[in-house]
Amino acid sequence: MSNLQLEIQPIGDGFSLKSRIYESLKAAIMDTNIYDGDAELRLDERKLSEQFGISRTPLREALARLDQEGLVRIVPRRGIYIVRKSKAEILEMITVWAALEGMAARLVTLNASNEEISSLRTLCSTFDGEAVKARIDEYSDTNIRFHQVILKMSKCDLLNDLAQSLFMHVRAIRARTISEKDRADKSIVDHMHIIEALEERDTELAERLVREHTLNLKAHVERYVEMD
């Protein structure tokens, strides 16, 4: 079995070494599409130590912290694995995300500036049906960014923290499914309707549209996505 090669970013200065390693590892794991059918989930401790240019002791402390958080699983004498959720768990996560992001949209209509809301239109303005087909990977990143911006503009730190605990898995499922069926085309239409509701400060409509948009992802996963 081959090992996963993470894209490790420089760990920088500040904080303790093990904290910097932890943050860098967590960011790399969260940027990995772990629900790709060919994704390899096993991490190589020796290679990670070489990539960081450190001994294994602070690396193991960082990995132990990630294990406690449920991002990786350390199996004695077998290795370290990124945790991939079951289909039932993913469906639950998407349901919770729909509730959180729906509330975020409600708060955006109350808390965000006109300029902040306009940034969503700018973000989505370069894509139409044909552009999406030609640039599906780029649109996938934009789609994920769209949802992150809504959460950020809610200006509710607790809501953002709760969503962050789900982000790696929901992000990976969005990335896997955006090119399936006509989801990308529907996504563009949904996003424009959401933006219009936010611009109109229509609290109830914005919350409903965002919630339904994510629940449509749940319905797609439930019906079409096969997972181990």
CSV table of N, CA and C in Angstrom, one decimal, residues 23-100:
chain,number,residue,atom,x,y,z
A,23,GLU,N,-0.9,22.8,12.9
A,23,GLU,CA,-1.7,23.6,12.0
A,23,GLU,C,-1.4,23.3,10.6
A,24,SER,N,-0.1,23.1,10.3
A,24,SER,CA,0.3,22.8,8.9
A,24,SER,C,-0.3,21.5,8.4
A,25,LEU,N,-0.2,20.5,9.3
A,25,LEU,CA,-0.7,19.1,9.0
A,25,LEU,C,-2.2,19.2,8.8
A,26,LYS,N,-2.9,19.9,9.7
A,26,LYS,CA,-4.4,20.0,9.6
A,26,LYS,C,-4.8,20.7,8.3
A,27,ALA,N,-4.1,21.8,7.9
A,27,ALA,CA,-4.4,22.5,6.7
A,27,ALA,C,-4.2,21.6,5.5
A,28,ALA,N,-3.1,20.8,5.5
A,28,ALA,CA,-2.8,19.9,4.4
A,28,ALA,C,-3.9,18.8,4.2
A,29,ILE,N,-4.3,18.3,5.4
A,29,ILE,CA,-5.3,17.2,5.3
A,29,ILE,C,-6.6,17.8,4.8
A,30,MET,N,-7.0,19.0,5.3
A,30,MET,CA,-8.3,19.5,4.9
A,30,MET,C,-8.3,20.0,3.4
A,31,ASP,N,-7.1,20.1,2.8
A,31,ASP,CA,-7.0,20.4,1.4
A,31,ASP,C,-7.0,19.2,0.5
A,32,THR,N,-7.0,18.0,1.2
A,32,THR,CA,-7.0,16.8,0.4
A,32,THR,C,-8.4,16.3,0.1
A,33,ASN,N,-8.6,15.9,-1.1
A,33,ASN,CA,-10.0,15.3,-1.4
A,33,ASN,C,-10.0,13.9,-1.1
A,34,ILE,N,-10.4,13.6,0.2
A,34,ILE,CA,-10.3,12.3,0.7
A,34,ILE,C,-11.4,11.3,0.2
A,35,TYR,N,-12.4,11.9,-0.5
A,35,TYR,CA,-13.5,11.0,-1.0
A,35,TYR,C,-13.3,10.8,-2.5
A,36,ASP,N,-12.2,11.2,-3.1
A,36,ASP,CA,-11.8,10.7,-4.4
A,36,ASP,C,-11.6,9.2,-4.4
A,37,GLY,N,-12.2,8.5,-5.4
A,37,GLY,CA,-12.1,7.1,-5.3
A,37,GLY,C,-10.7,6.5,-5.3
A,38,ASP,N,-9.7,7.3,-5.8
A,38,ASP,CA,-8.4,6.8,-5.8
A,38,ASP,C,-7.5,7.3,-4.6
A,39,ALA,N,-8.2,8.0,-3.7
A,39,ALA,CA,-7.4,8.7,-2.6
A,39,ALA,C,-6.8,7.6,-1.7
A,40,GLU,N,-5.5,7.8,-1.4
A,40,GLU,CA,-4.8,7.0,-0.5
A,40,GLU,C,-4.8,7.7,0.9
A,41,LEU,N,-5.2,7.0,1.9
A,41,LEU,CA,-5.4,7.7,3.2
A,41,LEU,C,-4.3,7.4,4.2
A,42,ARG,N,-3.3,6.6,3.9
A,42,ARG,CA,-2.3,6.3,4.9
A,42,ARG,C,-1.2,7.3,4.8
A,43,LEU,N,-0.7,7.8,6.0
A,43,LEU,CA,0.3,8.8,6.1
A,43,LEU,C,1.6,8.1,6.4
A,44,ASP,N,2.7,8.6,5.9
A,44,ASP,CA,4.1,8.1,6.2
A,44,ASP,C,4.8,9.0,7.2
A,45,GLU,N,4.9,8.5,8.4
A,45,GLU,CA,5.5,9.3,9.4
A,45,GLU,C,7.0,9.7,9.1
A,46,ARG,N,7.7,8.8,8.5
A,46,ARG,CA,9.1,9.1,8.2
A,46,ARG,C,9.2,10.2,7.1
A,47,LYS,N,8.3,10.1,6.1
A,47,LYS,CA,8.4,11.1,5.0
A,47,LYS,C,7.9,12.5,5.5
A,48,LEU,N,6.9,12.5,6.4
A,48,LEU,CA,6.4,13.7,7.0
A,48,LEU,C,7.5,14.4,7.8
A,49,SER,N,8.3,13.6,8.5
A,49,SER,CA,9.4,14.1,9.3
A,49,SER,C,10.4,14.8,8.4
A,50,GLU,N,10.7,14.1,7.3
A,50,GLU,CA,11.6,14.7,6.3
A,50,GLU,C,11.1,16.0,5.7
A,51,GLN,N,9.8,16.0,5.3
A,51,GLN,CA,9.2,17.2,4.7
A,51,GLN,C,9.3,18.4,5.7
A,52,PHE,N,9.1,18.1,6.9
A,52,PHE,CA,9.1,19.2,7.9
A,52,PHE,C,10.6,19.6,8.3
A,53,GLY,N,11.5,18.6,8.1
A,53,GLY,CA,12.8,18.8,8.6
A,53,GLY,C,12.9,18.8,10.1
A,54,ILE,N,12.2,17.9,10.7
A,54,ILE,CA,12.2,17.8,12.2
A,54,ILE,C,12.3,16.3,12.6
A,55,SER,N,12.5,16.2,14.0
A,55,SER,CA,12.5,14.8,14.5
A,55,SER,C,11.1,14.3,14.6
A,56,ARG,N,10.9,13.1,14.9
A,56,ARG,CA,9.6,12.5,14.9
A,56,ARG,C,8.8,12.8,16.2
A,57,THR,N,9.5,13.3,17.3
A,57,THR,CA,8.8,13.5,18.5
A,57,THR,C,7.7,14.6,18.4
A,58,PRO,N,8.1,15.8,17.9
A,58,PRO,CA,7.0,16.8,17.8
A,58,PRO,C,6.0,16.5,16.8
A,59,LEU,N,6.4,15.7,15.7
A,59,LEU,CA,5.4,15.3,14.7
A,59,LEU,C,4.4,14.3,15.3
A,60,ARG,N,4.9,13.4,16.2
A,60,ARG,CA,4.0,12.5,16.8
A,60,ARG,C,3.0,13.2,17.8
A,61,GLU,N,3.5,14.2,18.4
A,61,GLU,CA,2.6,15.0,19.3
A,61,GLU,C,1.5,15.7,18.5
A,62,ALA,N,1.8,16.2,17.3
A,62,ALA,CA,0.9,16.8,16.5
A,62,ALA,C,-0.1,15.8,15.9
A,63,LEU,N,0.4,14.7,15.5
A,63,LEU,CA,-0.5,13.6,15.0
A,63,LEU,C,-1.4,13.1,16.1
A,64,ALA,N,-0.9,13.0,17.4
A,64,ALA,CA,-1.8,12.6,18.5
A,64,ALA,C,-2.9,13.5,18.7
A,65,ARG,N,-2.7,14.8,18.5
A,65,ARG,CA,-3.7,15.8,18.7
A,65,ARG,C,-4.8,15.7,17.6
A,66,LEU,N,-4.3,15.4,16.3
A,66,LEU,CA,-5.2,15.2,15.2
A,66,LEU,C,-6.0,13.9,15.4
A,67,ASP,N,-5.4,12.9,16.0
A,67,ASP,CA,-6.1,11.7,16.4
A,67,ASP,C,-7.2,12.0,17.4
A,68,GLN,N,-7.0,12.8,18.4
A,68,GLN,CA,-8.0,13.1,19.4
A,68,GLN,C,-9.1,13.9,18.8
A,69,GLU,N,-8.8,14.7,17.7
A,69,GLU,CA,-9.9,15.5,17.1
A,69,GLU,C,-10.6,14.6,16.0
A,70,GLY,N,-10.2,13.4,15.8
A,70,GLY,CA,-10.9,12.6,14.8
A,70,GLY,C,-10.5,12.8,13.4
A,71,LEU,N,-9.5,13.6,13.1
A,71,LEU,CA,-9.0,13.8,11.7
A,71,LEU,C,-8.2,12.6,11.2
A,72,VAL,N,-7.4,12.0,12.1
A,72,VAL,CA,-6.6,10.9,11.7
A,72,VAL,C,-6.9,9.8,12.7
A,73,ARG,N,-6.5,8.6,12.3
A,73,ARG,CA,-6.6,7.4,13.3
A,73,ARG,C,-5.2,6.7,13.3
A,74,ILE,N,-4.7,6.6,14.5
A,74,ILE,CA,-3.4,6.0,14.7
A,74,ILE,C,-3.6,4.5,15.1
A,75,VAL,N,-3.2,3.6,14.2
A,75,VAL,CA,-3.3,2.2,14.4
A,75,VAL,C,-2.0,1.6,14.8
A,76,PRO,N,-1.8,1.1,16.0
A,76,PRO,CA,-0.5,0.6,16.4
A,76,PRO,C,0.0,-0.5,15.5
A,77,ARG,N,1.3,-0.4,15.1
A,77,ARG,CA,2.0,-1.4,14.2
A,77,ARG,C,1.4,-1.5,12.8
A,78,ARG,N,0.5,-0.6,12.5
A,78,ARG,CA,-0.1,-0.6,11.1
A,78,ARG,C,0.1,0.8,10.4
A,79,GLY,N,-0.1,1.9,11.1
A,79,GLY,CA,0.2,3.2,10.5
A,79,GLY,C,-0.8,4.2,10.9
A,80,ILE,N,-0.8,5.4,10.2
A,80,ILE,CA,-1.6,6.5,10.5
A,80,ILE,C,-2.5,6.8,9.3
A,81,TYR,N,-3.8,6.9,9.5
A,81,TYR,CA,-4.8,7.0,8.4
A,81,TYR,C,-5.6,8.3,8.6
A,82,ILE,N,-5.8,9.0,7.5
A,82,ILE,CA,-6.9,10.0,7.5
A,82,ILE,C,-8.2,9.4,7.6
A,83,VAL,N,-9.1,9.9,8.5
A,83,VAL,CA,-10.4,9.3,8.7
A,83,VAL,C,-11.4,9.8,7.6
A,84,ARG,N,-12.0,8.8,7.0
A,84,ARG,CA,-13.0,9.0,6.0
A,84,ARG,C,-14.3,8.5,6.6
A,85,LYS,N,-15.3,9.4,6.6
A,85,LYS,CA,-16.6,9.1,7.2
A,85,LYS,C,-17.5,8.1,6.3
A,86,SER,N,-18.4,7.4,6.9
A,86,SER,CA,-19.3,6.6,6.2
A,86,SER,C,-20.4,7.5,5.5
A,87,LYS,N,-21.1,6.9,4.5
A,87,LYS,CA,-22.1,7.6,3.8
A,87,LYS,C,-23.2,8.1,4.8
A,88,ALA,N,-23.6,7.3,5.7
A,88,ALA,CA,-24.6,7.8,6.7
A,88,ALA,C,-24.1,9.0,7.5
A,89,GLU,N,-22.8,8.9,7.9
A,89,GLU,CA,-22.2,10.1,8.6
A,89,GLU,C,-22.2,11.3,7.8
A,90,ILE,N,-21.8,11.1,6.5
A,90,ILE,CA,-21.7,12.3,5.6
A,90,ILE,C,-23.1,12.9,5.4
A,91,LEU,N,-24.1,12.1,5.3
A,91,LEU,CA,-25.5,12.6,5.1
A,91,LEU,C,-25.9,13.4,6.4
A,92,GLU,N,-25.5,13.0,7.5
A,92,GLU,CA,-25.8,13.7,8.8
A,92,GLU,C,-25.0,15.0,8.8
A,93,MET,N,-23.8,15.0,8.4
A,93,MET,CA,-23.0,16.2,8.3
A,93,MET,C,-23.6,17.3,7.4
A,94,ILE,N,-24.0,16.8,6.2
A,94,ILE,CA,-24.6,17.7,5.3
A,94,ILE,C,-25.9,18.4,5.8
A,95,THR,N,-26.7,17.6,6.5
A,95,THR,CA,-27.9,18.1,7.2
A,95,THR,C,-27.6,19.2,8.2
A,96,VAL,N,-26.6,18.9,9.0
A,96,VAL,CA,-26.2,19.9,10.0
A,96,VAL,C,-25.6,21.2,9.3
A,97,TRP,N,-24.8,20.9,8.3
A,97,TRP,CA,-24.2,22.1,7.5
A,97,TRP,C,-25.3,22.9,6.9
A,98,ALA,N,-26.4,22.3,6.4
A,98,ALA,CA,-27.5,23.1,5.8
A,98,ALA,C,-28.1,24.0,6.9
A,99,ALA,N,-28.3,23.5,8.1
A,99,ALA,CA,-28.8,24.3,9.2
A,99,ALA,C,-27.9,25.4,9.5
A,100,LEU,N,-26.6,25.1,9.6
A,100,LEU,CA,-25.6,26.2,10.0
A,100,LEU,C,-25.5,27.2,9.0
